[in-house]
Coordinates of C-alpha atoms and ligand atoms in Angstrom, one line a residue:
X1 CA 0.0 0.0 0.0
X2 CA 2.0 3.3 -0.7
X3 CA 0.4 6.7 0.5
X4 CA -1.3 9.5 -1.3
X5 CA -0.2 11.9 0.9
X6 CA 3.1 14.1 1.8
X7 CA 4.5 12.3 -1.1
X8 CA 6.9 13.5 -4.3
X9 CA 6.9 11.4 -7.8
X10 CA 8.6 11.4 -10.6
X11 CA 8.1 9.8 -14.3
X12 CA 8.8 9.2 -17.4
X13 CA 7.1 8.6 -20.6
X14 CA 8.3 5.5 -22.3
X15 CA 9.1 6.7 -25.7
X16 CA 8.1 10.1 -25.4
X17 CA 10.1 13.7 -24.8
X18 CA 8.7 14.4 -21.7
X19 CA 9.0 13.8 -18.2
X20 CA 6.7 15.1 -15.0
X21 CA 6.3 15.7 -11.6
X22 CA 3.0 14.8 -8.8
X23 CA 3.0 16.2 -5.4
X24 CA 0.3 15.3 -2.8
X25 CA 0.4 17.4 0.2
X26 CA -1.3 16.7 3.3
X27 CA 0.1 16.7 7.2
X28 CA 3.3 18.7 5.8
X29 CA 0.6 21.1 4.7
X30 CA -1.1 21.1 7.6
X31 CA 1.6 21.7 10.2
X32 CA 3.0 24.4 8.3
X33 CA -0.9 26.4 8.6
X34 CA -2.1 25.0 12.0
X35 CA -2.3 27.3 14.6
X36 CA -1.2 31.0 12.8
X37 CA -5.1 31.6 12.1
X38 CA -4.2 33.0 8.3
X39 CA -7.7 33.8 6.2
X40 CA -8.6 30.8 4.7
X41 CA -7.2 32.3 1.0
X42 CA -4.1 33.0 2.5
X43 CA -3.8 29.6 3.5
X44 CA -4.9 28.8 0.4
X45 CA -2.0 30.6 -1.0
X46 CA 0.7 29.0 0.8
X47 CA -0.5 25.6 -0.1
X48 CA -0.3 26.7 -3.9
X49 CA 3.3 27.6 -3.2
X50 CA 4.3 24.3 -1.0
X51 CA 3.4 22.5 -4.1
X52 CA 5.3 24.7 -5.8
X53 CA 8.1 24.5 -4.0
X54 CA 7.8 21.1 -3.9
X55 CA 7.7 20.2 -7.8
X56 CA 10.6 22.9 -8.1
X57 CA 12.9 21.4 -5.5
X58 CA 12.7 18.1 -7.5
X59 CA 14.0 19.7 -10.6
X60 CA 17.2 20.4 -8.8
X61 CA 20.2 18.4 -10.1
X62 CA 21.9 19.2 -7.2
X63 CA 21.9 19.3 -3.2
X64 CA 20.7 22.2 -1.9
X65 CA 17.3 24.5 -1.2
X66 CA 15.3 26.5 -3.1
X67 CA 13.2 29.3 -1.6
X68 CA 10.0 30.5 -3.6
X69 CA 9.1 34.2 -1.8
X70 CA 5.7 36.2 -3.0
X71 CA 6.5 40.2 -2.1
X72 CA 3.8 42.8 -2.9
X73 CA 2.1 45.7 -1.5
X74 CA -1.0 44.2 -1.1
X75 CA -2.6 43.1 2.6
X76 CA -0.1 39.9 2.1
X77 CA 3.0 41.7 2.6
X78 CA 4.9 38.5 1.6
X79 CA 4.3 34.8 1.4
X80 CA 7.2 32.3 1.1
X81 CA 8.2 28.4 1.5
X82 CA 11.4 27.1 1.4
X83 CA 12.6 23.7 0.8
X84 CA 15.6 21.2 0.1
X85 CA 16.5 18.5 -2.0
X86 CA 15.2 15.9 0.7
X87 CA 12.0 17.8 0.7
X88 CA 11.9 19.3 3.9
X89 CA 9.3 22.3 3.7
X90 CA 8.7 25.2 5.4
X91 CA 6.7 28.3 5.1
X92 CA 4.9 31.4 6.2
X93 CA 2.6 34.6 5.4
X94 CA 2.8 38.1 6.7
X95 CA -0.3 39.9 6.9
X96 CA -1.2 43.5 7.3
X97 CA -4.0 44.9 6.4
X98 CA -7.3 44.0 5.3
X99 CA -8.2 41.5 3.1
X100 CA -10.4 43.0 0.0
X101 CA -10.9 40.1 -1.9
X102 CA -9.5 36.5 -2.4
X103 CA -7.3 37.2 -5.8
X104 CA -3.8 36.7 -6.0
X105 CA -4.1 40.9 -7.3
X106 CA -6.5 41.3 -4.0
X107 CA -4.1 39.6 -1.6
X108 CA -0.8 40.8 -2.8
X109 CA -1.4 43.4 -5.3
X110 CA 1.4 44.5 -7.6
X111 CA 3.9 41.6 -6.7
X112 CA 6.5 39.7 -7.9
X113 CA 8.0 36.0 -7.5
X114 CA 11.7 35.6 -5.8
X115 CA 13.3 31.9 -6.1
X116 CA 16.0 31.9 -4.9
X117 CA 18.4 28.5 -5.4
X118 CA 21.2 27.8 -2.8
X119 CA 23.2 24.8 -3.9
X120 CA 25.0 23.0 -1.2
X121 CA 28.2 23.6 -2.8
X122 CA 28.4 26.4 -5.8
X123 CA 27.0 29.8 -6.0
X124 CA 23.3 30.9 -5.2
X125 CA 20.9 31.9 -8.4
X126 CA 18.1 34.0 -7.6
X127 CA 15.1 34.9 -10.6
X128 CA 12.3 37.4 -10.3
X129 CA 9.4 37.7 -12.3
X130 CA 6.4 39.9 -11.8
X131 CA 3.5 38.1 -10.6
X132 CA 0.9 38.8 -13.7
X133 CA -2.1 37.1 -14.5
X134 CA -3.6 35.5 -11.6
X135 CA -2.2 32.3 -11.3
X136 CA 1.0 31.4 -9.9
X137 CA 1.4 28.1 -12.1
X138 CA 1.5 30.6 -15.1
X139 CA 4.1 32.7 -13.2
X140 CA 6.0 29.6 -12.7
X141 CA 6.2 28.4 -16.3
X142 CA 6.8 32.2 -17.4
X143 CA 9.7 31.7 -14.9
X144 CA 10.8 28.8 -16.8
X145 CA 11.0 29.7 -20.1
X146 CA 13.0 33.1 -19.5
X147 CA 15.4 31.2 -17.3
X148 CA 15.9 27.5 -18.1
X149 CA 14.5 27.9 -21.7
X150 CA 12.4 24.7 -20.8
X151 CA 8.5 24.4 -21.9
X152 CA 7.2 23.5 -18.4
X153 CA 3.6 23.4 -17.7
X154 CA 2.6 23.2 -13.9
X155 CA -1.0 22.5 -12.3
X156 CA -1.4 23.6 -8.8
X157 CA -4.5 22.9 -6.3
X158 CA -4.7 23.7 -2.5
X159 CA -8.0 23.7 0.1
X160 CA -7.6 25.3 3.0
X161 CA -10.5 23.8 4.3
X162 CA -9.2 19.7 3.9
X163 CA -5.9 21.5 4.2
X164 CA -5.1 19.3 1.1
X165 CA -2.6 20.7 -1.4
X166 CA -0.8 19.6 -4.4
X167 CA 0.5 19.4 -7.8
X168 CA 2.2 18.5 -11.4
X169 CA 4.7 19.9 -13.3
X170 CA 5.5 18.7 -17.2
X171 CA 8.6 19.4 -18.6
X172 CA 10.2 18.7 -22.3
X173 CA 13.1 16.5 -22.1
X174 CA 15.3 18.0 -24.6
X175 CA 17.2 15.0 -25.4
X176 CA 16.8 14.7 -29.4
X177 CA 17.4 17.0 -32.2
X178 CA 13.8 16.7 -33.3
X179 CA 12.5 20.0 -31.9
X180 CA 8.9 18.8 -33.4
X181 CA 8.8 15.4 -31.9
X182 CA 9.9 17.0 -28.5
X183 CA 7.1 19.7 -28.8
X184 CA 4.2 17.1 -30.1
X185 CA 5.0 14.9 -27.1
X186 CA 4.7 17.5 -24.7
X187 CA 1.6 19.0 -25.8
X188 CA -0.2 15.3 -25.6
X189 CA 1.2 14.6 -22.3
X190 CA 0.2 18.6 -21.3
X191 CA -3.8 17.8 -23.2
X192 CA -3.9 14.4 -20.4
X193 CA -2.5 15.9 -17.7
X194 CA -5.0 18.9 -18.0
X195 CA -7.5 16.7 -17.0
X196 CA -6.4 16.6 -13.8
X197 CA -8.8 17.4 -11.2
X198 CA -8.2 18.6 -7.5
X199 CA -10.0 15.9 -5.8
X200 CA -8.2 13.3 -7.6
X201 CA -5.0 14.9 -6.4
X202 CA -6.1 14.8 -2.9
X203 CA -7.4 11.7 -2.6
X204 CA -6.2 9.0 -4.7
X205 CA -3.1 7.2 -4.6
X206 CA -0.3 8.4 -7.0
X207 CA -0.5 5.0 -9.3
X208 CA -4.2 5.4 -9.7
X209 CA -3.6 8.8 -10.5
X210 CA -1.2 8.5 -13.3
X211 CA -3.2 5.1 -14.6
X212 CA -6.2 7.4 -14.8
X213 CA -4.2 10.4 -16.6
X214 CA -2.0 8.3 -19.0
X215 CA -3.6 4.8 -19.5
X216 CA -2.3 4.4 -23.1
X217 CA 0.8 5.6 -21.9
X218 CA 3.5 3.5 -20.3
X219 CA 4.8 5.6 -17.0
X220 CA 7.9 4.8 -15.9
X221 CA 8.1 6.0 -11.8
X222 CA 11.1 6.7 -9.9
X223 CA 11.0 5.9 -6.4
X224 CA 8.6 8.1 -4.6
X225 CA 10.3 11.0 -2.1
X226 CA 8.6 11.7 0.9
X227 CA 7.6 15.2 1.7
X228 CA 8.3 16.6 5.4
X229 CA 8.2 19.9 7.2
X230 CA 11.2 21.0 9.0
X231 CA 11.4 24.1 10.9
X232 CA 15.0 23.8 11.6
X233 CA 14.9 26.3 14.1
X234 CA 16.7 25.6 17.5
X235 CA 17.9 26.3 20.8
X236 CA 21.2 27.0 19.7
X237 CA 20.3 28.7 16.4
X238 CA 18.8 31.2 18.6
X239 CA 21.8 31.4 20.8
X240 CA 23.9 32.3 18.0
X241 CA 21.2 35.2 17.3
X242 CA 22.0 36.2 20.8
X243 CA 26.1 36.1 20.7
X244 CA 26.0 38.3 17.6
X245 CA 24.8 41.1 19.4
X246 CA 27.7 40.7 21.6
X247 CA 28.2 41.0 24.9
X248 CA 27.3 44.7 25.5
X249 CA 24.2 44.4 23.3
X250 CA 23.1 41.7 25.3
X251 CA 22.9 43.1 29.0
X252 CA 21.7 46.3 27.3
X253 CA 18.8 43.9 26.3
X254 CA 18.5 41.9 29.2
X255 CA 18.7 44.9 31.4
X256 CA 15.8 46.4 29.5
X257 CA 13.0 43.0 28.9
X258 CA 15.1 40.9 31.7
X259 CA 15.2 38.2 29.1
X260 CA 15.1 37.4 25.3
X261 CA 11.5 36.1 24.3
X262 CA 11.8 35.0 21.1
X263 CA 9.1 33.4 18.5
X264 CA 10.2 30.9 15.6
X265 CA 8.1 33.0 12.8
X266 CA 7.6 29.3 10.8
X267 CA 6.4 26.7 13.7
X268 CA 5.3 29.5 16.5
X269 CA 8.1 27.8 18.7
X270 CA 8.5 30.1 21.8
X271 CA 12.4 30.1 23.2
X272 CA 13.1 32.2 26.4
X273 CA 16.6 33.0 27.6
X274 CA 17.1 34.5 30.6
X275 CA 20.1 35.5 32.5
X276 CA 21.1 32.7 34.3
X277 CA 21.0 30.5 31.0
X278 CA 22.9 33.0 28.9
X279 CA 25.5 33.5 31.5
X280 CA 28.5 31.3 28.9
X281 CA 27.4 34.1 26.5
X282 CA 28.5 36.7 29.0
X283 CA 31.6 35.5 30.4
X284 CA 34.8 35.8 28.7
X285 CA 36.1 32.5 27.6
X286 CA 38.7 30.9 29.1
X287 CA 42.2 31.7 27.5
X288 CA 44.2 28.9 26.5
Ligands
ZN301 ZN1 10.5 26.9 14.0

């Protein structure tokens, strides 16, 4: 039995120019909304761009993370999820102001798209595109062709409600001189895999899926990749916060608030340091 949720796949097409993507998001989803009361269309959002994430992450060749931010000036000051190559997610929304309306123009008005790539080892990429239209899948594959000169076509559903979320992306595989051919396969693989409907995405398993999509196709999986959320955030992450402010900067602090309280902005994780347990912070080490 293999699950249909909080689960990454990829395929190919036997015989055909063109490989794709399936995400199906469901607990990962969930923890990264619970308990931050967004508007249900914000949460909406963010499960658009976990899926996102998720199907972009899995076109990296290499190690590393990949970090898709929203920025506007709408109510939905930004809206981001970050993720690695193991598919460890996490996210958040900032909101200020108002909602007037449930658009992507409504909830982050004139906005654009920020992914930013951070390879292990190598040098970080980062793209913008203005975030026209009002879809992000289009933004995405707009993203695509400008940078990577790929035809991608990407699908996206999220319900805040089920707190369900999920995806496909479809890519060319330029692998053959025969520009045609490449372009022919992807548009019949793209006319299937528009029939893709949300509820399928949430509730089937990822086999039925894909036998419903591509029958008369033969589908060639890799092994599926499990999708998690990490926060990553930590005691000691915050300690290193702390000593940057050194030790003046932190008796100024502690003197003032008589502690540091300090909120993880992705999991809600309170951390508290008082005094007594930043006292190695603010005692000269020991020479040696
Ligand atoms: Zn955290």
């Amino acid at each position: 039995m293999t699950t249909s949720s909080d689960v990454l796949n990829r395929y190919l097409f036997e015989g055909l120019h063109a490989r794709g993507e399936l995400v199906q998001l469901d607990q990962s989803y969930k923890q990264i909304i619970s308990n931050h009361n967004y508007p249900a269309a914000v949460s909406q959002l963010l499960g658009e761009l976990m899926a996102a994430t998720c199907l972009l992450t899995a076109t990296l060749k290499f190690e590393g993370e990949i970090s898709v931010q929203l920025q506007g000036d709408g109510p939905v000051k930004y809206a981001v999820i970050n993720g690695d190559h193991q598919q460890q997610m996490r996210g958040v929304a900032k909101i200020d102001g108002e909602l007037t309306g449930d658009s992507l123009n409504n909830l982050l008005g004139k906005a654009n798209m920020i992914i930013t790539i951070i390879p292990d080892k190598g040098e970080r990429y980062q793209g913008i595109v203005a975030l026209e239209g009002d879809s992000l899948s289009q933004c995405l594959e707009h993203y695509f062709s400008t940078s990577e000169q790929l035809d991608t076509k990407i699908w996206l559903f999220a319900d805040a409600e089920q707190a369900k979320a999920g995806g496909s992306l479809l890519q060319v595989v330029p692998d053959s001189d025969d520009k045609e051919q490449q372009l022919n396969d992807f548009d019949h693989i793209s006319q299937l895999t528009s029939t893709i409907k949300a509820e399928e995405l949430f509730n089937l398993d990822a086999n039925d899926l894909l036998y419903r999509l591509y029958h008369a196709e033969k589908v060639m999986m890799f092994e599926p990749q499990p999708v998690s959320f990490v926060c990553g955030c930590s005691e000691d992450k915050c300690l290193s916060a702390i000593a940057n402010l050194g030790v003046d900067g932190i008796k100024e602090h502690l003197s003032e608030h008589q502690a540091f309280n300090m909120t993880c902005d992705f999991c809600l994780t309170q951390y508290r340091f008082d005094e007594a347990t930043l006292s190695p912070l603010l005692t000269p080490k020991a020479q040696h």
